[in-house]
mmCIF file of C-alpha atoms and ligand atoms in Angstrom:
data_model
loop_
_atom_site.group_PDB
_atom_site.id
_atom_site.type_symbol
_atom_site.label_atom_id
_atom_site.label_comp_id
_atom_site.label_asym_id
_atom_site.label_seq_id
_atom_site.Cartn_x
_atom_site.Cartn_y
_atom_site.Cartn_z
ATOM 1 C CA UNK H 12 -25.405 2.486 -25.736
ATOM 2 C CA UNK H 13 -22.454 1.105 -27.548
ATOM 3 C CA UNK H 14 -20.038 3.811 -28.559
ATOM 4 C CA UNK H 15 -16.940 2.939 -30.506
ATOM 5 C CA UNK H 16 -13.850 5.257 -29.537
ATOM 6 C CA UNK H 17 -10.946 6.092 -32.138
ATOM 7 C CA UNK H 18 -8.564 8.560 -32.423
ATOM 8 C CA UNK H 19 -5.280 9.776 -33.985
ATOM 9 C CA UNK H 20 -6.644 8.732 -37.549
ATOM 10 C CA UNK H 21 -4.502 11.283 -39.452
ATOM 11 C CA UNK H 22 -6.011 11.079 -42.964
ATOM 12 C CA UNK H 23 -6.048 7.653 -43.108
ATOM 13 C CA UNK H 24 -8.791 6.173 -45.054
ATOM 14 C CA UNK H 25 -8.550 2.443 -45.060
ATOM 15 C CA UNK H 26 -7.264 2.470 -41.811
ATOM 16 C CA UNK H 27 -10.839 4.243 -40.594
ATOM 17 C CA UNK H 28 -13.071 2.234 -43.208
ATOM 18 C CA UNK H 29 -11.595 -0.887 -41.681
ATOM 19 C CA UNK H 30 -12.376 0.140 -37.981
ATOM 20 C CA UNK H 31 -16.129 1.255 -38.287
ATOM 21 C CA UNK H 32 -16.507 -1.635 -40.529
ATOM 22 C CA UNK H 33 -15.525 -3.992 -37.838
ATOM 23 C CA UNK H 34 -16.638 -2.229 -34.544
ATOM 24 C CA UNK H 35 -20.538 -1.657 -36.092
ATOM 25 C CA UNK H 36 -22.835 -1.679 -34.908
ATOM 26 C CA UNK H 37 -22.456 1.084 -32.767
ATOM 27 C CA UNK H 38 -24.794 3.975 -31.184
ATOM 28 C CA UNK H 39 -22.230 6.911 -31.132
ATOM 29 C CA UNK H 40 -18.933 7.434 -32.655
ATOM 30 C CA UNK H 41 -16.521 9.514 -30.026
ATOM 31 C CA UNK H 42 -13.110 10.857 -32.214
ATOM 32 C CA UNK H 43 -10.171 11.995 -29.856
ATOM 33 C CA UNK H 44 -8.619 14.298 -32.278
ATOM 34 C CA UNK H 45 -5.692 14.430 -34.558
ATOM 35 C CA UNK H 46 -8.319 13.552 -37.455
ATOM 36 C CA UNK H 47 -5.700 14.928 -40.346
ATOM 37 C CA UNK H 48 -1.896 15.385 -40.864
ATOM 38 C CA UNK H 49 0.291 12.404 -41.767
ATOM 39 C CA UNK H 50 -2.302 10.740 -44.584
ATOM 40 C CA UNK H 51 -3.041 11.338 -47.779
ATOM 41 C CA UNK H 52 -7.421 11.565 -47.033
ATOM 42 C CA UNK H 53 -8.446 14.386 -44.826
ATOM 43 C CA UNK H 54 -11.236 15.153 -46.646
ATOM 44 C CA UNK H 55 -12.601 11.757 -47.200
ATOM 45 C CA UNK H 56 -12.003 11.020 -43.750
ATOM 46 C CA UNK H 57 -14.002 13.684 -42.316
ATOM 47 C CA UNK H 58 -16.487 12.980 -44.919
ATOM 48 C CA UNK H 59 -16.936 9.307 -43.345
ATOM 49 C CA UNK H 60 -16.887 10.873 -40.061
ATOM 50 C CA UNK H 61 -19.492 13.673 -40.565
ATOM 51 C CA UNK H 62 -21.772 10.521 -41.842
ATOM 52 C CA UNK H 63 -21.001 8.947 -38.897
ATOM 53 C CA UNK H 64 -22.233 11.885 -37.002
ATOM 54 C CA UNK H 65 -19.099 11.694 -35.421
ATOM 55 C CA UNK H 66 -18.783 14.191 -31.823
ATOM 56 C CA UNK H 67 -15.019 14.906 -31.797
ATOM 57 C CA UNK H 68 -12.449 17.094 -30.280
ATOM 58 C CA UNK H 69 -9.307 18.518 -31.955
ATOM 59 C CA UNK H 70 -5.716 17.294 -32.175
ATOM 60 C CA UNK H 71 -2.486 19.428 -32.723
ATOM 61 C CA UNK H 72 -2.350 18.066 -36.137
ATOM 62 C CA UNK H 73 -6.032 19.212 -36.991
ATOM 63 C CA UNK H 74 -5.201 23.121 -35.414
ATOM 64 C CA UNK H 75 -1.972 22.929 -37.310
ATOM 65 C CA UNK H 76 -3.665 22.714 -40.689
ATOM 66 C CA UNK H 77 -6.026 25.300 -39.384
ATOM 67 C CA UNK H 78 -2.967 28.008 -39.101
ATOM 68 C CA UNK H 79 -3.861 27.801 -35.417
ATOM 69 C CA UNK H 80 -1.081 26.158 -34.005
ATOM 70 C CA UNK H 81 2.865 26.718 -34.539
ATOM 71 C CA UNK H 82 4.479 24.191 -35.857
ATOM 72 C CA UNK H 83 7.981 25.289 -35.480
ATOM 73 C CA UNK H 84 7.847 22.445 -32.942
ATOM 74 C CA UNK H 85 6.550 19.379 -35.112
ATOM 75 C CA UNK H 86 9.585 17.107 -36.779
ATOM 76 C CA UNK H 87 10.531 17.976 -40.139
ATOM 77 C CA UNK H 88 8.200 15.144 -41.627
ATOM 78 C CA UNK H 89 4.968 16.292 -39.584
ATOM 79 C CA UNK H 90 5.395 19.560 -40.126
ATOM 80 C CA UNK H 91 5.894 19.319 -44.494
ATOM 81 C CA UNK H 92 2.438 16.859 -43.744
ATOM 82 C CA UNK H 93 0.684 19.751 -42.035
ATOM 83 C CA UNK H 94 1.782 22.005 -45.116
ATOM 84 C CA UNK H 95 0.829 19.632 -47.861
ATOM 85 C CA UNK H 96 -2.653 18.994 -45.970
ATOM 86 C CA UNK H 97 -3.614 22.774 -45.418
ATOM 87 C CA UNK H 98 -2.994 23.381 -48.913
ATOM 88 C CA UNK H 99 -5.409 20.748 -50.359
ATOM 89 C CA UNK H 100 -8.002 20.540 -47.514
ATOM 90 C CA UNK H 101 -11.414 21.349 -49.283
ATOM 91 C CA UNK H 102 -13.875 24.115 -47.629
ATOM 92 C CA UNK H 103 -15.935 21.929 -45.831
ATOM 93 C CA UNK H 104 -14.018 19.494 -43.946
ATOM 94 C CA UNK H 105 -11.827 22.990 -42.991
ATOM 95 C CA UNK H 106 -15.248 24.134 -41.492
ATOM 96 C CA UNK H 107 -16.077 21.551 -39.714
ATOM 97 C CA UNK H 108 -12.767 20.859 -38.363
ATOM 98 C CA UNK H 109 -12.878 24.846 -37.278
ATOM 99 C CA UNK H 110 -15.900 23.627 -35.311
ATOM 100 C CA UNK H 111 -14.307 21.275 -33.369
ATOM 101 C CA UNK H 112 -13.842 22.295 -28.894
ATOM 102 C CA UNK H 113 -10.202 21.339 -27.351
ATOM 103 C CA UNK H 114 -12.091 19.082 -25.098
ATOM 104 C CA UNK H 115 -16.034 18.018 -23.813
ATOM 105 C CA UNK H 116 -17.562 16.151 -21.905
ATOM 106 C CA UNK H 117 -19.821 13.314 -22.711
ATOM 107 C CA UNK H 118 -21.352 11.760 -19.725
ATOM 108 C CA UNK H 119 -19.123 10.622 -16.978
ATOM 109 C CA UNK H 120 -16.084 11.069 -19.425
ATOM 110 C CA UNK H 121 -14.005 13.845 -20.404
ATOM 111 C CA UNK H 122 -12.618 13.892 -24.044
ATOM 112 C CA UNK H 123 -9.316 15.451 -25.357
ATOM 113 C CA UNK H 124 -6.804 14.708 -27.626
ATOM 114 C CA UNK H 125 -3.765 15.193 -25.317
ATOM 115 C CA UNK H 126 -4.665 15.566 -21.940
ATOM 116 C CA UNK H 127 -7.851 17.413 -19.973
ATOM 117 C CA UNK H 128 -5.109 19.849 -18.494
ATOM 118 C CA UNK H 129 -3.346 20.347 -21.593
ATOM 119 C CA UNK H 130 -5.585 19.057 -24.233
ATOM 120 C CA UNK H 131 -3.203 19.637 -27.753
ATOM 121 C CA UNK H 132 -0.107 19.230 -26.208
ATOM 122 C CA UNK H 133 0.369 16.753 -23.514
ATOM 123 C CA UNK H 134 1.969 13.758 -23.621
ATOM 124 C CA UNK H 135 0.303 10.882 -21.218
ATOM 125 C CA UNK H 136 2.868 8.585 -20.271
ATOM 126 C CA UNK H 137 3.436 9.132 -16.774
ATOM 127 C CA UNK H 138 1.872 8.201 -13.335
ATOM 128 C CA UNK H 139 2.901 11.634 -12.189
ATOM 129 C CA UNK H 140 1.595 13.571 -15.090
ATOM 130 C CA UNK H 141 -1.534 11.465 -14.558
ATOM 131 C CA UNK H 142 -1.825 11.949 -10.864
ATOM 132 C CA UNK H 143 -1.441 15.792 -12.406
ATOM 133 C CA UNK H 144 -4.500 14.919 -14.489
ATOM 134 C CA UNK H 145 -6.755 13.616 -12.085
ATOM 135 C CA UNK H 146 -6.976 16.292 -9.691
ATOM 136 C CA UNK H 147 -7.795 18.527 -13.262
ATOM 137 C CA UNK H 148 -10.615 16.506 -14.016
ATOM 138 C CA UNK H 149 -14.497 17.373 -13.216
ATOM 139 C CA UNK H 150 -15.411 13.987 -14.583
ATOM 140 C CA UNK H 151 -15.133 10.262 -13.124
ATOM 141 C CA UNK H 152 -13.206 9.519 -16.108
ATOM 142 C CA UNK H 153 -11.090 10.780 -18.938
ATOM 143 C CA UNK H 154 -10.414 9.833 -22.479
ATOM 144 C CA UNK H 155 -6.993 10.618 -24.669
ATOM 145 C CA UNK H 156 -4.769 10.195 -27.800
ATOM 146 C CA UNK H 157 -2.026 11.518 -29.073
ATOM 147 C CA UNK H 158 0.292 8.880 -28.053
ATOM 148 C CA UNK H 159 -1.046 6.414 -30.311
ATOM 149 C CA UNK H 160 -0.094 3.615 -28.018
ATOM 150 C CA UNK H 161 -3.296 2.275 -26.006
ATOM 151 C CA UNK H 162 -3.200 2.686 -22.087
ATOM 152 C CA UNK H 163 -4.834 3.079 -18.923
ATOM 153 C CA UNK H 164 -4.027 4.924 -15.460
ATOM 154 C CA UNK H 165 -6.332 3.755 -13.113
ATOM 155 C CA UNK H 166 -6.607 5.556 -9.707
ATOM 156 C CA UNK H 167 -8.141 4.122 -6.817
ATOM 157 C CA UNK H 168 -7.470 4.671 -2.813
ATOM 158 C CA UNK H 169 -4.996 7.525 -3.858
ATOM 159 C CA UNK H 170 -2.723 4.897 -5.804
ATOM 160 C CA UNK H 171 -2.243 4.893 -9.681
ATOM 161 C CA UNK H 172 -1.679 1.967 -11.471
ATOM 162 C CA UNK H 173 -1.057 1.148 -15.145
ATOM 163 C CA UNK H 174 -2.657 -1.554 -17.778
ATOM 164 C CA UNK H 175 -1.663 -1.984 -21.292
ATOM 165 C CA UNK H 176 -4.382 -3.106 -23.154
ATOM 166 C CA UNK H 177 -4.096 -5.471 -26.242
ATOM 167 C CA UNK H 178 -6.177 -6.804 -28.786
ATOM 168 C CA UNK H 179 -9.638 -8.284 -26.859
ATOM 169 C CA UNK H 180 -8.516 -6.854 -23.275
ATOM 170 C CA UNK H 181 -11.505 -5.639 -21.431
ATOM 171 C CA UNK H 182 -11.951 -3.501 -18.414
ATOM 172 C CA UNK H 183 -14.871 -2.862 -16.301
ATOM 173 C CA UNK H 184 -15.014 0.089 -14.894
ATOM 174 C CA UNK H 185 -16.100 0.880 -11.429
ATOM 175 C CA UNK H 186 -15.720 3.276 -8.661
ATOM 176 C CA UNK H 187 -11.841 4.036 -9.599
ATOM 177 C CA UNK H 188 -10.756 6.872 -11.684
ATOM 178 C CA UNK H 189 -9.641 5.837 -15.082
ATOM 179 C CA UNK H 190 -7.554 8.103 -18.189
ATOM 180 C CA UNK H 191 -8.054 5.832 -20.939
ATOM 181 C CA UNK H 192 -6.217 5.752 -24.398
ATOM 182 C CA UNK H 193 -7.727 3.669 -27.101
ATOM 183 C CA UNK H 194 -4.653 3.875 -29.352
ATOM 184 C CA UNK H 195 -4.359 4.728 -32.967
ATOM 185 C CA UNK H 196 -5.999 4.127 -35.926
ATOM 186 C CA UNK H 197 -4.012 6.069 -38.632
ATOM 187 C CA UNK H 198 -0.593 5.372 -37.525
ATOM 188 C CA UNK H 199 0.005 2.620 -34.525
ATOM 189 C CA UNK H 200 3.278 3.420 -32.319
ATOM 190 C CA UNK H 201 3.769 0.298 -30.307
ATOM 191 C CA UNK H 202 5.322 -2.274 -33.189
ATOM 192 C CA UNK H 203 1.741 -3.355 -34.271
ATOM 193 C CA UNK H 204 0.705 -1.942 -37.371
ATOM 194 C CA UNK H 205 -2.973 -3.051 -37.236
ATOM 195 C CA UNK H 206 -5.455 0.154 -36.624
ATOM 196 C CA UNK H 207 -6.319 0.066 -33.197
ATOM 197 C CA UNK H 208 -9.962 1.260 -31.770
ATOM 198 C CA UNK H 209 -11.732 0.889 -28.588
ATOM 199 C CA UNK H 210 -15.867 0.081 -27.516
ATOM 200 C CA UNK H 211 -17.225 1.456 -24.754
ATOM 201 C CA UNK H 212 -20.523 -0.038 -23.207
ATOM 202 C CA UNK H 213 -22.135 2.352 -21.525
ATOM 203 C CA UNK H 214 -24.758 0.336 -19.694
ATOM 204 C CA UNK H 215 -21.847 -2.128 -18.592
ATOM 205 C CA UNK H 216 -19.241 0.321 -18.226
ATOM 206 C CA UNK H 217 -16.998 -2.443 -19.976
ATOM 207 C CA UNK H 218 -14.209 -0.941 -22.490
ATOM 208 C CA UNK H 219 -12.919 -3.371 -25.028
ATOM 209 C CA UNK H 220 -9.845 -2.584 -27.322
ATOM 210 C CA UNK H 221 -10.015 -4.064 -30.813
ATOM 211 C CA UNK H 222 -7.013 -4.458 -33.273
ATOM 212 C CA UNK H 223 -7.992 -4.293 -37.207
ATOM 213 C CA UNK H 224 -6.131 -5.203 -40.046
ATOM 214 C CA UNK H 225 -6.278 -2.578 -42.746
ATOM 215 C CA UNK H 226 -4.509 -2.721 -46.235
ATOM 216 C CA UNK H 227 -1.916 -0.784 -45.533
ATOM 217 C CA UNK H 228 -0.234 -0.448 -49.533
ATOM 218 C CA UNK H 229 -3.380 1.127 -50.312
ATOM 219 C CA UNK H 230 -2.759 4.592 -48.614
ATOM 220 C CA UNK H 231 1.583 3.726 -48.978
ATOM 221 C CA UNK H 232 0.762 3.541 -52.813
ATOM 222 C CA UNK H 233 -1.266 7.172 -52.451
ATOM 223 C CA UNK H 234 0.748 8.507 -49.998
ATOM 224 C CA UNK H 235 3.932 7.803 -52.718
ATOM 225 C CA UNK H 236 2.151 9.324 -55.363
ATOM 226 C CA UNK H 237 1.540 12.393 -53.840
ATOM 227 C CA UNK H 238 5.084 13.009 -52.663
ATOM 228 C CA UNK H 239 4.487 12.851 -48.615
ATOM 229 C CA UNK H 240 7.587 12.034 -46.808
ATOM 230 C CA UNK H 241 9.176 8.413 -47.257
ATOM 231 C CA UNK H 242 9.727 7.703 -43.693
ATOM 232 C CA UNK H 243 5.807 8.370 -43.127
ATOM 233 C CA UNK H 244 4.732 6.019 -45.921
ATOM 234 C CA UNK H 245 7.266 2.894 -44.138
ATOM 235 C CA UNK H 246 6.420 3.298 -40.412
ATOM 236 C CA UNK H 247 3.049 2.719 -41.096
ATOM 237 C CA UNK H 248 4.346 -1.019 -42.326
ATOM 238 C CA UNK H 249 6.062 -1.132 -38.736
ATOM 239 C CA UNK H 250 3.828 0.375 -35.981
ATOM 240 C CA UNK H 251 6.292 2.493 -35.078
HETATM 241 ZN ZN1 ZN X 303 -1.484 12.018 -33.496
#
């Protein structure tokens, strides 16, 4: 089975549309969370992804718009996003977002948005807070977003080591541990602002990260026109 991975899209329409374009075929479509907030399409986008039959967990962006999440802790930006988005979110992608577990398990991997521990909150950029994370987890393997940077803690013979995927690295996986991020779709953090998705073979066990080019003005033109914040229309330009 070929499953493509994404996550962090945050309402970003071409971003998405480019990625499934570009990764299909595929046999399942896994979502990590953080579906809305930031962009300017959360109803479109879960629109694509309910046609996609998309199984997906949610972010702390997503249970934000829901009202179930404080967001006295988000940055002023994220947090007028969140506001803008709950107020024009349509019925049924609010529904189907309400549906949506902190975490699940789909064969031998574990999916949250954060972390399995801490699924809507943590941050994983650490060997120790992935050491942490291993000895949570009731599956071989793990798979997270929310930094929107792709990465990989890999734990074998009680040692934890760290890969940094890029566009067309591959990993096989074996016997070892692994907490894998695919990086972002909707708004790259690590100074490439292509979408970034990953494909899982599940016969293989290979993992493949893919970078897509997306036209970007497209959602900066929409996202000027309806007012979000300017410093979340240019870092999409950036990666950053
Ligand atoms: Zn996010």
């Amino acid at each position: 089975m070929r499953v493509a991975v994404v996550t962090d899209i945050h309402a970003n329409l071409p971003a998405l549309d480019a990625v499934l374009d570009a990764l299909a075929p595929f046999d399942a479509l896994w979502v990590l969370g953080d579906i809305v907030g930031y962009g300017p399409y959360p109803d479109e986008v879960v629109a694509r992804l309910r046609r996609e039959r998309a199984v997906a967990v949610r972010g702390n962006h997503d249970a934000a718009v829901l009202g179930d999440l404080d967001t006295s802790v988000f940055n002023e930006d994220a947090r007028l996003a969140v506001a803008w988005t709950a107020e024009r979110i349509g019925t049924t992608a609010r529904h189907w977002l309400e549906g949506l577990p902190e975490t699940r398990i789909e064969g031998d991997f574990t999916l949250a948005h954060g972390s399995p521990r801490d699924p809507l909150w943590e941050y994983l950029v650490s060997v120790p807070l992935a050491r942490r994370n291993f000895a949570h987890l009731e599956t071989p393997h793990a798979m997270v977003g929310h930094t929107h940077v792709p990465l990989v803690f890999r734990e074998g013979d009680g040692r934890i080591e760290t890969i940094a995927p890029s566009d067309g690295s591959t990993l096989t996986l074996d016997e070892r541990r692994c907490l894998v991020n695919p990086g972002g779709v909707g708004q790259p953090r690590d100074g490439d602002p292509r979408a970034c998705a990953m494909t899982l073979d599940t016969e293989t066990g290979v993992l493949e990260w893919h970078r897509i080019p997306y036209p970007i003005e497209r959602i900066q033109q929409r996202m000027r026109r309806q007012g979000l914040p300017p410093r979340l229309i240019e870092r999409l330009s950036y990666g950053l």
